[in-house]
Coordinates of C-alpha atoms and ligand atoms in Angstrom, one line a residue:
M1 CA -35.1 -11.8 18.0
H2 CA -37.9 -11.4 15.8
G3 CA -38.4 -8.1 13.8
L4 CA -35.0 -7.4 13.3
M5 CA -33.7 -6.2 9.8
M6 CA -32.7 -8.3 7.1
D7 CA -29.6 -10.5 7.5
V8 CA -28.2 -9.5 4.1
P9 CA -24.8 -11.4 3.5
L10 CA -21.9 -8.5 2.7
S11 CA -20.4 -10.2 -0.3
L12 CA -18.7 -9.1 -3.2
P13 CA -21.7 -10.2 -5.8
M14 CA -23.4 -7.4 -4.4
I15 CA -21.0 -4.9 -5.7
A16 CA -21.0 -6.6 -8.9
R17 CA -24.7 -6.7 -9.2
R18 CA -24.7 -3.1 -8.3
A19 CA -21.8 -1.9 -11.0
L20 CA -24.0 -4.1 -13.6
S21 CA -27.1 -2.5 -12.9
L22 CA -26.1 1.3 -12.2
Y23 CA -22.7 2.1 -13.6
G24 CA -22.5 -0.6 -16.7
G25 CA -21.3 2.1 -19.0
R26 CA -18.7 3.8 -16.7
S27 CA -15.1 3.1 -18.0
I28 CA -12.1 0.9 -17.3
V29 CA -9.0 2.4 -19.2
S30 CA -5.7 0.3 -19.1
R31 CA -2.3 0.8 -20.7
R32 CA -1.2 -2.3 -22.3
A33 CA 2.6 -3.6 -22.3
D34 CA 2.9 -1.9 -25.5
K35 CA 1.8 1.5 -24.3
S36 CA -1.4 1.6 -26.4
L37 CA -4.6 2.2 -24.2
H38 CA -7.4 -0.4 -24.1
R39 CA -10.9 0.9 -23.0
T40 CA -13.7 -1.1 -21.7
T41 CA -16.9 -0.5 -19.4
Y42 CA -17.7 -2.1 -16.2
R43 CA -20.6 -4.2 -18.0
E44 CA -18.1 -5.5 -20.6
M45 CA -15.6 -6.2 -17.7
L46 CA -18.1 -8.2 -15.4
G47 CA -19.5 -9.9 -18.2
R48 CA -15.8 -11.2 -19.1
A49 CA -15.7 -12.0 -15.4
G50 CA -18.4 -14.0 -15.1
Q51 CA -17.2 -16.3 -18.2
L52 CA -13.8 -16.6 -16.3
A53 CA -15.6 -17.7 -13.1
R54 CA -17.4 -20.2 -15.4
A55 CA -13.8 -21.4 -16.8
L56 CA -12.3 -21.5 -13.7
Q57 CA -15.2 -23.9 -12.6
R58 CA -14.7 -26.2 -15.6
L59 CA -10.9 -26.3 -14.7
G60 CA -12.1 -27.7 -11.5
V61 CA -11.7 -24.8 -9.2
R62 CA -13.5 -25.5 -6.2
P63 CA -14.9 -23.0 -3.4
G64 CA -12.2 -22.4 -1.1
D65 CA -9.3 -23.3 -3.5
R66 CA -6.5 -20.7 -4.0
V67 CA -6.2 -18.8 -7.5
A68 CA -3.4 -16.7 -7.9
T69 CA -2.4 -13.8 -10.1
L70 CA 1.0 -12.6 -11.6
A71 CA 0.0 -9.4 -13.0
W72 CA 0.1 -5.8 -13.4
N73 CA -2.7 -3.4 -12.8
H74 CA -5.3 -3.7 -16.0
A75 CA -8.5 -4.7 -16.8
R76 CA -8.1 -8.5 -17.2
H77 CA -6.3 -8.3 -13.4
L78 CA -9.8 -6.4 -12.5
E79 CA -11.8 -9.4 -14.2
A80 CA -9.7 -11.9 -12.0
Y81 CA -10.7 -9.7 -8.9
Y82 CA -14.5 -10.3 -9.2
A83 CA -14.4 -13.8 -11.0
I84 CA -12.2 -15.8 -8.5
P85 CA -14.1 -14.4 -5.2
C86 CA -17.3 -14.4 -6.6
M87 CA -17.3 -18.0 -7.8
G88 CA -16.2 -18.8 -4.1
A89 CA -12.5 -19.1 -4.6
V90 CA -9.8 -17.1 -3.2
L91 CA -8.0 -14.7 -5.0
H92 CA -4.2 -14.9 -4.1
T93 CA -2.4 -11.8 -5.6
L94 CA 1.6 -12.7 -6.1
N95 CA 3.7 -9.7 -5.7
L96 CA 6.0 -9.5 -8.8
R97 CA 8.8 -7.7 -7.3
L98 CA 9.7 -10.4 -4.9
H99 CA 12.6 -13.0 -5.6
P100 CA 11.4 -15.9 -7.7
D101 CA 12.3 -18.0 -4.4
D102 CA 10.0 -15.8 -2.3
I103 CA 7.3 -16.1 -5.0
T104 CA 7.6 -20.1 -5.0
W105 CA 7.4 -20.1 -1.2
I106 CA 4.6 -18.0 -1.2
A107 CA 2.7 -20.0 -3.8
N108 CA 3.5 -23.2 -2.4
H109 CA 2.5 -22.1 1.0
A110 CA -0.9 -20.9 -0.1
E111 CA -1.4 -24.3 -2.1
D112 CA -2.1 -22.0 -5.5
K113 CA -4.4 -24.5 -7.8
V114 CA -4.7 -22.1 -10.6
V115 CA -2.2 -19.3 -11.4
L116 CA -3.1 -16.4 -14.1
V117 CA 0.3 -14.9 -15.5
D118 CA 0.8 -11.8 -17.4
K119 CA 2.7 -12.7 -20.8
V120 CA 5.4 -9.8 -20.0
L121 CA 6.1 -11.5 -16.6
W122 CA 6.3 -14.8 -18.1
P123 CA 10.3 -14.7 -17.8
L124 CA 9.8 -14.4 -13.9
W125 CA 7.5 -17.1 -13.6
E126 CA 9.5 -19.5 -15.5
K127 CA 11.8 -19.2 -12.8
C128 CA 9.0 -20.2 -10.2
A129 CA 6.8 -22.6 -12.6
S130 CA 8.7 -26.0 -12.2
R131 CA 8.8 -25.4 -8.2
V132 CA 5.1 -24.5 -7.9
N133 CA 2.4 -27.3 -7.6
A134 CA -0.3 -25.3 -9.5
Q135 CA -2.7 -27.6 -11.7
H136 CA -3.1 -25.0 -14.6
V137 CA -1.4 -21.9 -15.7
I138 CA -3.5 -19.5 -17.6
V139 CA -1.6 -16.7 -19.6
M140 CA -3.0 -13.3 -20.3
T141 CA -1.7 -11.4 -23.6
D142 CA -3.0 -9.3 -26.6
D143 CA -1.5 -11.4 -29.3
G144 CA -2.8 -14.7 -28.3
V145 CA 0.4 -16.5 -28.4
V146 CA 1.0 -18.3 -25.1
P147 CA 4.1 -20.5 -24.1
P148 CA 3.6 -24.4 -24.6
G149 CA 1.5 -26.4 -21.8
T150 CA -0.3 -23.1 -20.6
L151 CA -4.0 -22.0 -21.5
E152 CA -4.5 -18.7 -23.1
Y153 CA -7.0 -16.3 -21.3
E154 CA -9.2 -15.1 -24.2
A155 CA -9.5 -18.7 -25.7
L156 CA -10.4 -20.0 -22.4
I157 CA -13.1 -17.5 -21.4
A158 CA -14.5 -17.2 -25.1
A159 CA -15.9 -21.0 -24.6
E160 CA -18.0 -19.8 -21.8
A161 CA -21.5 -18.8 -21.6
A162 CA -22.1 -15.3 -20.3
D163 CA -24.8 -16.0 -17.5
F164 CA -23.0 -16.1 -14.4
A165 CA -25.4 -15.4 -11.7
W166 CA -23.5 -13.2 -9.2
D167 CA -25.2 -15.0 -6.3
D168 CA -24.7 -14.1 -2.6
L169 CA -22.2 -15.8 -0.7
P170 CA -22.1 -16.1 3.1
E171 CA -20.2 -13.1 4.4
T172 CA -17.4 -15.0 6.2
T173 CA -16.4 -16.9 3.1
A174 CA -12.5 -16.1 2.3
A175 CA -12.6 -13.9 -0.8
A176 CA -8.8 -13.0 -1.0
M177 CA -5.3 -13.1 0.4
C178 CA -2.1 -11.2 0.5
Y179 CA 1.1 -12.0 2.0
T180 CA 3.2 -9.5 3.9
S181 CA 6.2 -8.8 1.9
G182 CA 8.5 -10.2 4.6
T183 CA 10.5 -7.5 5.2
T184 CA 9.9 -8.0 9.3
G185 CA 10.6 -11.8 8.9
Q186 CA 8.8 -14.6 7.0
P187 CA 5.9 -13.6 4.8
K188 CA 2.4 -14.5 6.3
G189 CA -0.9 -14.4 4.7
A190 CA -3.6 -11.9 5.3
L191 CA -6.7 -13.7 4.6
Y192 CA -9.7 -11.3 3.7
S193 CA -13.4 -12.1 4.0
H194 CA -16.1 -11.1 1.6
R195 CA -17.9 -8.9 4.6
S196 CA -14.4 -7.4 5.3
I197 CA -13.7 -6.4 1.6
V198 CA -17.2 -5.0 1.4
L199 CA -17.2 -3.0 4.6
H200 CA -13.4 -1.6 3.6
A201 CA -14.7 -0.4 0.1
M202 CA -17.4 1.1 2.2
G203 CA -14.9 3.0 4.6
E204 CA -12.9 3.8 1.6
G205 CA -15.8 5.7 -0.1
M206 CA -16.3 8.1 3.3
L207 CA -15.7 11.6 3.3
C208 CA -12.9 11.5 5.7
A209 CA -11.0 8.8 3.3
L210 CA -11.6 9.4 -0.2
G211 CA -15.1 10.4 -0.6
L212 CA -15.9 8.4 -3.7
S213 CA -18.8 8.5 -5.9
E214 CA -19.3 8.2 -9.5
R215 CA -18.0 11.6 -10.4
D216 CA -14.7 10.3 -9.8
T217 CA -12.3 8.7 -11.9
V218 CA -9.6 6.8 -10.1
L219 CA -6.3 5.7 -10.9
P220 CA -4.4 3.3 -8.3
V221 CA -0.7 3.4 -9.1
V222 CA -0.4 1.2 -6.0
P223 CA -0.3 -2.3 -7.4
M224 CA -3.0 -4.7 -7.5
F225 CA -0.7 -7.2 -6.0
H226 CA -0.2 -4.8 -3.1
V227 CA -2.9 -5.2 -0.5
N228 CA -5.2 -5.4 -3.5
A229 CA -4.4 -2.0 -4.6
W230 CA -5.5 -0.6 -1.3
G231 CA -9.1 -2.1 -1.9
L232 CA -9.6 0.7 -4.9
P233 CA -10.9 -2.0 -7.5
Y234 CA -13.8 -3.0 -5.2
A235 CA -14.5 0.7 -3.4
C236 CA -14.6 2.3 -7.3
A237 CA -17.2 -0.2 -8.2
M238 CA -19.4 0.0 -5.2
F239 CA -19.3 3.9 -5.9
G240 CA -19.5 4.0 -9.5
A241 CA -16.1 5.3 -9.8
A242 CA -14.4 4.9 -13.4
Q243 CA -11.1 3.3 -13.3
V244 CA -7.7 3.8 -15.1
H245 CA -5.0 1.2 -14.8
P246 CA -1.3 1.9 -15.7
G247 CA -0.2 -1.1 -16.7
P248 CA 3.4 -2.1 -16.3
H249 CA 4.3 1.8 -16.9
L250 CA 4.9 3.7 -13.7
D251 CA 7.5 6.4 -14.9
P252 CA 6.6 9.7 -14.3
A253 CA 5.8 10.7 -17.7
S254 CA 3.6 7.7 -18.4
L255 CA 1.5 8.4 -15.4
L256 CA 1.0 12.0 -15.8
G257 CA 0.0 11.5 -19.3
L258 CA -2.8 9.5 -18.0
L259 CA -3.8 11.6 -15.2
Q260 CA -4.1 14.3 -17.7
D261 CA -5.5 12.8 -20.5
E262 CA -8.1 10.7 -18.7
R263 CA -9.0 13.5 -16.4
V264 CA -8.4 11.6 -13.3
T265 CA -9.6 12.7 -10.0
I266 CA -8.1 10.6 -7.4
T267 CA -4.8 8.6 -7.4
A268 CA -3.0 6.7 -4.8
G269 CA 0.2 5.2 -4.5
V270 CA 3.6 5.0 -2.2
P271 CA 5.8 8.4 -1.8
T272 CA 8.5 7.1 -3.7
I273 CA 6.3 7.6 -6.9
W274 CA 5.0 11.0 -6.2
L275 CA 8.6 12.1 -5.4
G276 CA 9.3 11.2 -9.1
I277 CA 6.2 12.8 -10.2
L278 CA 7.1 15.6 -8.3
Q279 CA 10.5 16.3 -9.9
A280 CA 8.8 15.9 -13.3
L281 CA 6.4 18.6 -12.5
D282 CA 9.1 20.8 -11.1
A283 CA 11.2 20.1 -14.6
A284 CA 8.2 21.2 -16.6
P285 CA 5.9 23.6 -14.8
G286 CA 2.5 24.1 -16.6
H287 CA 3.2 21.3 -18.7
Y288 CA 0.3 19.0 -17.7
E289 CA -3.2 20.0 -17.2
L290 CA -4.2 18.5 -13.8
S291 CA -6.9 20.8 -12.4
R292 CA -9.4 17.6 -12.3
L293 CA -7.2 15.8 -9.8
R294 CA -8.8 16.6 -6.5
T295 CA -6.6 14.2 -4.2
M296 CA -3.5 12.1 -4.4
V297 CA -3.5 9.4 -1.8
V298 CA -0.1 8.9 -0.3
G299 CA 0.5 5.8 2.3
G300 CA 3.0 2.8 2.8
S301 CA 5.6 5.0 4.2
A302 CA 5.5 8.6 5.8
A303 CA 4.9 11.5 3.3
P304 CA 7.3 13.9 4.0
E305 CA 5.9 17.3 5.0
A306 CA 8.3 18.9 2.3
M307 CA 6.5 16.8 -0.3
I308 CA 2.9 17.8 0.8
R309 CA 3.9 21.4 0.9
A310 CA 5.6 21.4 -2.8
F311 CA 2.7 19.8 -4.4
E312 CA 0.2 22.2 -2.9
E313 CA 2.3 25.3 -3.6
R314 CA 3.9 24.7 -6.6
H315 CA 1.3 22.8 -8.3
G316 CA -1.9 23.2 -6.5
L317 CA -2.1 19.3 -5.9
H318 CA -3.6 18.1 -2.8
V319 CA -1.8 15.2 -1.1
L320 CA -3.9 13.2 1.5
Q321 CA -2.0 11.1 4.0
A322 CA -3.2 7.7 4.9
W323 CA -1.9 4.7 7.1
G324 CA -2.5 1.0 6.8
M325 CA -1.2 -2.0 6.6
T326 CA -1.5 -5.8 4.7
E327 CA -2.9 -6.7 7.9
T328 CA -5.6 -3.7 8.1
S329 CA -7.0 -4.1 4.3
P330 CA -5.2 -1.3 4.6
L331 CA -7.3 1.6 5.6
G332 CA -6.6 2.6 8.9
T333 CA -6.0 6.5 9.4
T334 CA -6.3 9.2 7.2
A335 CA -4.8 12.9 7.8
Y336 CA -8.4 14.5 7.0
L337 CA -8.2 18.0 8.8
S338 CA -11.0 18.7 11.6
P339 CA -13.1 22.0 11.3
E340 CA -10.9 23.3 13.9
L341 CA -7.6 22.7 12.2
L342 CA -9.2 24.4 9.1
Q343 CA -9.4 27.7 11.0
K344 CA -5.5 27.2 12.0
D345 CA -2.6 28.7 9.8
A346 CA -1.0 27.2 7.2
N347 CA 1.9 25.9 8.8
T348 CA 0.0 24.3 11.4
Q349 CA -2.4 22.5 9.0
Y350 CA 0.8 21.2 6.7
A351 CA 2.0 20.0 10.2
Y352 CA -0.8 17.8 10.6
R353 CA -1.4 16.5 7.3
A354 CA 2.1 15.1 7.5
K355 CA 0.8 13.3 10.6
Q356 CA -0.7 9.6 9.8
G357 CA -4.1 11.0 10.8
R358 CA -7.0 9.8 12.8
P359 CA -8.6 6.2 12.6
V360 CA -11.5 6.1 10.0
P361 CA -14.9 5.1 11.3
M362 CA -15.3 1.2 12.5
V363 CA -11.4 1.2 13.3
E364 CA -10.1 1.7 16.8
V365 CA -6.6 2.8 17.7
R366 CA -4.3 2.7 20.9
A367 CA -0.9 2.8 21.8
R368 CA 1.1 0.8 24.5
N369 CA 4.5 0.7 26.2
E370 CA 6.0 -0.9 28.9
Q371 CA 3.6 1.0 31.6
G372 CA 0.6 0.2 29.8
I373 CA -1.8 1.9 27.5
V374 CA -0.2 5.3 26.8
D375 CA -2.0 9.0 26.9
W376 CA -3.1 10.6 24.0
D377 CA -0.7 13.7 25.1
G378 CA 1.1 14.1 21.4
T379 CA 4.5 12.8 23.3
S380 CA 4.1 9.5 24.7
M381 CA 5.6 6.8 22.4
G382 CA 4.0 3.6 22.2
E383 CA 3.6 0.6 19.9
L384 CA 0.3 1.2 17.9
E385 CA -2.5 -1.2 18.1
V386 CA -5.5 -1.4 16.2
R387 CA -8.7 -3.1 15.9
G388 CA -11.8 -3.2 13.3
P389 CA -14.0 -5.5 11.0
W390 CA -11.1 -5.2 8.6
V391 CA -8.3 -6.1 10.5
V392 CA -6.9 -9.5 10.3
S393 CA -7.4 -11.6 13.7
S394 CA -4.5 -14.5 12.7
Y395 CA -2.4 -15.2 10.0
Y396 CA -3.1 -17.9 7.4
L397 CA -1.9 -21.3 8.5
T398 CA 0.2 -20.2 10.9
E399 CA 1.1 -22.5 14.0
G400 CA 0.5 -21.5 17.6
A401 CA -0.4 -18.2 18.8
D402 CA 1.3 -15.0 17.5
D403 CA 2.0 -12.4 19.8
R404 CA 1.0 -9.6 17.5
F405 CA -2.7 -10.3 18.5
T406 CA -3.6 -9.4 22.0
S407 CA -5.7 -11.5 24.3
D408 CA -8.4 -8.7 24.3
G409 CA -8.6 -8.7 20.6
W410 CA -6.3 -6.2 19.3
F411 CA -3.6 -6.6 16.5
R412 CA -0.3 -4.9 17.5
T413 CA 1.0 -3.2 14.3
G414 CA 5.0 -2.7 15.1
D415 CA 4.7 0.8 14.7
I416 CA 5.8 3.2 17.5
V417 CA 3.6 6.1 17.4
T418 CA 2.2 9.3 19.4
I419 CA -1.4 10.0 19.3
D420 CA -2.0 13.4 20.4
R421 CA -5.6 14.9 22.4
D422 CA -7.4 15.0 19.1
G423 CA -6.6 11.3 18.2
Y424 CA -4.0 12.1 15.3
V425 CA -1.7 9.3 15.2
T426 CA 2.2 10.1 14.4
I427 CA 4.5 7.2 13.4
Q428 CA 7.8 7.6 15.1
D429 CA 9.4 4.3 13.2
R430 CA 8.7 0.7 13.0
S431 CA 9.9 -0.9 16.1
K432 CA 12.7 -2.4 14.2
D433 CA 13.9 0.8 12.8
L434 CA 13.8 2.8 15.9
V435 CA 17.0 4.4 17.2
K436 CA 17.8 3.8 20.9
S437 CA 20.3 6.0 22.1
G438 CA 21.3 5.8 25.7
G439 CA 18.3 4.2 26.6
E440 CA 16.0 6.9 24.8
W441 CA 14.0 6.4 21.6
I442 CA 15.1 8.5 18.7
S443 CA 12.5 8.7 15.8
S444 CA 14.2 8.0 12.4
V445 CA 11.0 8.9 10.5
A446 CA 10.9 12.3 12.2
L447 CA 14.8 13.0 11.0
E448 CA 14.1 11.6 7.5
G449 CA 11.2 14.4 7.3
A450 CA 13.3 17.3 8.2
L451 CA 16.0 16.3 6.0
M452 CA 13.9 16.0 3.0
G453 CA 12.5 19.3 4.1
H454 CA 16.4 20.8 3.0
P455 CA 16.6 22.1 -0.4
D456 CA 19.6 20.4 -1.2
V457 CA 18.3 17.0 -0.2
A458 CA 16.4 14.6 -2.7
E459 CA 15.9 11.6 -0.5
A460 CA 17.1 10.6 3.1
A461 CA 17.1 7.7 5.4
V462 CA 17.9 7.1 8.7
V463 CA 19.2 4.2 10.7
A464 CA 20.5 2.9 13.9
V465 CA 24.2 2.0 14.1
P466 CA 26.0 0.2 16.9
H467 CA 27.9 2.7 19.0
A468 CA 30.4 1.7 21.9
K469 CA 29.0 4.6 24.4
W470 CA 25.3 4.7 23.4
D471 CA 24.5 1.4 22.3
E472 CA 23.4 3.0 19.1
R473 CA 23.3 6.2 17.2
P474 CA 21.6 7.8 13.9
L475 CA 23.4 7.9 11.1
A476 CA 21.6 9.4 7.6
V477 CA 22.3 8.6 4.2
V478 CA 21.3 11.4 1.8
V479 CA 20.8 11.5 -1.9
P480 CA 21.4 15.3 -2.6
R481 CA 19.0 17.0 -5.1
S482 CA 21.7 18.2 -7.7
G483 CA 24.0 15.3 -7.4
Q484 CA 26.8 17.7 -6.1
P485 CA 28.3 17.0 -2.8
F486 CA 26.4 18.7 0.3
D487 CA 27.5 20.6 3.3
E488 CA 27.3 17.7 6.1
A489 CA 27.6 20.6 8.8
A490 CA 25.0 22.8 7.3
L491 CA 22.3 20.0 7.1
K492 CA 23.7 19.1 10.8
T493 CA 22.8 22.9 12.0
W494 CA 19.5 22.3 10.0
L495 CA 18.5 19.4 12.0
G496 CA 19.8 21.1 15.4
E497 CA 17.4 23.8 14.9
R498 CA 14.7 21.5 14.9
F499 CA 15.7 18.8 17.1
A500 CA 17.3 18.1 20.5
K501 CA 21.1 18.0 20.4
W502 CA 21.4 14.3 21.0
W503 CA 19.0 13.4 17.8
V504 CA 21.1 15.0 15.4
P505 CA 23.0 11.9 13.5
D506 CA 26.9 11.3 14.2
A507 CA 27.2 11.3 10.4
I508 CA 25.5 12.2 7.2
V509 CA 26.6 9.9 4.3
Q510 CA 26.3 10.8 0.4
V511 CA 24.7 8.1 -1.4
E512 CA 23.6 7.8 -5.3
T513 CA 20.4 5.8 -4.4
I514 CA 18.8 4.4 -1.1
P515 CA 17.9 0.6 -1.5
R516 CA 14.3 -0.3 -1.6
T517 CA 11.7 -3.1 -1.0
S518 CA 9.3 -4.6 -3.2
A519 CA 6.8 -1.8 -2.2
G520 CA 8.9 0.9 -2.8
K521 CA 9.8 1.8 0.8
F522 CA 13.6 2.4 2.0
L523 CA 15.3 -1.0 2.7
K524 CA 16.3 -0.1 6.3
S525 CA 18.0 -3.8 7.1
A526 CA 20.5 -3.2 3.8
L527 CA 21.5 0.2 5.0
R528 CA 22.0 -1.1 8.6
E529 CA 24.2 -3.9 7.4
Q530 CA 26.1 -1.5 5.2
F531 CA 26.9 1.2 8.0
K532 CA 26.9 -1.4 10.9
A533 CA 30.7 -0.5 11.6
H534 CA 30.6 3.0 10.7
Y535 CA 30.9 4.2 14.4
G536 CA 33.5 2.0 15.3
S537 CA 33.9 -2.0 15.0
A538 CA 30.2 -3.6 15.4
D539 CA 31.8 -6.2 17.6
N540 CA 33.3 -3.3 19.9
A541 CA 30.2 -1.6 19.6
T542 CA 27.9 -4.3 21.2
R543 CA 30.2 -5.2 23.8
G544 CA 29.7 -1.4 25.0
G545 CA 27.1 0.8 26.0
Ligands
LIG601 P1 5.4 -4.3 4.5 O1 5.0 -4.8 6.2 O2 6.1 -5.4 4.1 O3 6.2 -3.1 4.8 P2 3.1 -3.1 4.3 O4 2.5 -2.4 3.3 O5 1.6 -3.8 4.8 O6 4.1 -4.1 4.2 O7 3.3 -2.1 5.4 C1 2.7 -1.6 6.5 C2 3.6 -0.6 7.4 O8 3.9 0.2 6.5 C3 3.0 0.0 8.5 O9 3.1 -0.6 9.5 C4 4.0 1.1 8.4 O10 5.0 1.2 9.3 C5 4.2 1.8 7.0 N1 3.3 2.9 6.6 C6 2.2 2.8 6.1 N2 1.6 3.7 5.7 C7 2.3 4.6 6.2 C8 2.3 6.3 6.3 N3 1.3 7.1 6.0 N4 3.4 6.8 7.1 C9 4.2 6.2 7.7 N5 4.5 4.5 7.3 C10 3.4 4.2 7.1

């Protein structure tokens, strides 16, 4: 219709132009493999990104081609984040924590044409290289020496002019892709559009999310190969926040050093990282000066309430829980407190901050069980479904219809949740992790959270184990805080005070470590396998019940 607003395409060059014209001097700090720090600015980083875009064009990369990265978080990786999509190609971040066979499968499924590899990751790439059909391999290194048959990143871009145009692209152009880690089956590709990334970046800046601005300095601990570091490399540039990247050094001391020295205001990562940081802070109270740090965003798996409390009460640090998935770009919900909750007592507030929270603007949620859409009553469980402009509508190159997409346009997350009257979502489990005992669901996440609130427990995971009478019964594995044997009966009493009797695990087993996925989540499939005969022979058990 005549007289409507401009039809400006929402594409990443718009973010690049903004950062160049308004935030050119803002800093980007990266820790190199040798632990020294590299400092640059948006102006310089985007200048080099433009040169990289030209170099890729010269190598024959065409619009729509996939260009992969196998790299830690650092400024060169950031250059690839802008160069590849802004020249019309697709940035495909490979997960360096996967097995070489999986990396190979994923790179071939995506038909990656060019691969950019960190030199420190060369031993990993070598195990994939001969089986992947990439035409060129570009190696990123500080010493200029690269393996035979590969291109050296610095030499490659130095040959190019710095006049890349940063022209808009049609907003539905594919910009980036990320494969799910495959903990729930074969890896599947989520393909993000320019439009979805721009809207997601804007969403991340909102107050109920990160409340980003150019006063912030952001350290994404979440890797750039995991859902685009939760979109932070784009959101920061849009709002002018400085960026700090930890490179390969994710140990608590290295991270705490960066948080302190670079005066970081916002950081983000999975609970595993923060549990390690918490231990380091507890071991050296007052050692780090972190008064500028205003938000630690925790997502990827449930942030235990005890951890949220410990950071706040012992170290004055604020945790914001967020929920999301590869398929949702990932921002879905945040546990941002409403004004009504801010009036409530501290215990109530902590309980709400340990929920996954309410959907951010533009994201809608509902939950469904066998009876249909469940009431927002805080107790009825159902599978969470989401919808929004940064939620995938299908997987990349998969045959046929996928039952994760409903006929009326919602995405089925596989997470089992309750939603309360105010719209706060609580994850009870992933559907495959639920414990079904005597036909009733038991939330392993709730039991884990309570166990991790016990002073003797460092980490806890709860899994379903086949049981002759009840079909399945919960079993807990626990890593004790002190490394000392713990009192199983006391832990059961602790749980009995908090849950119905039939929820309490029949056995609580001590372990040294809990196996983890590539993203640092508990690998429950391995635990289920390990303990499958704990309540009697698995064969007997499946015949019972
Ligand atoms: P993968 O599916 O391989 O684990 P994702 O990173 O896409 O990779 O994981 C998304 C899942 O992680 C969600 O479906 C949910 O089960 C879990 N998750 C993410 N954030 C949270 C959170 N704050 N609390 C509990 N679970 C979470």
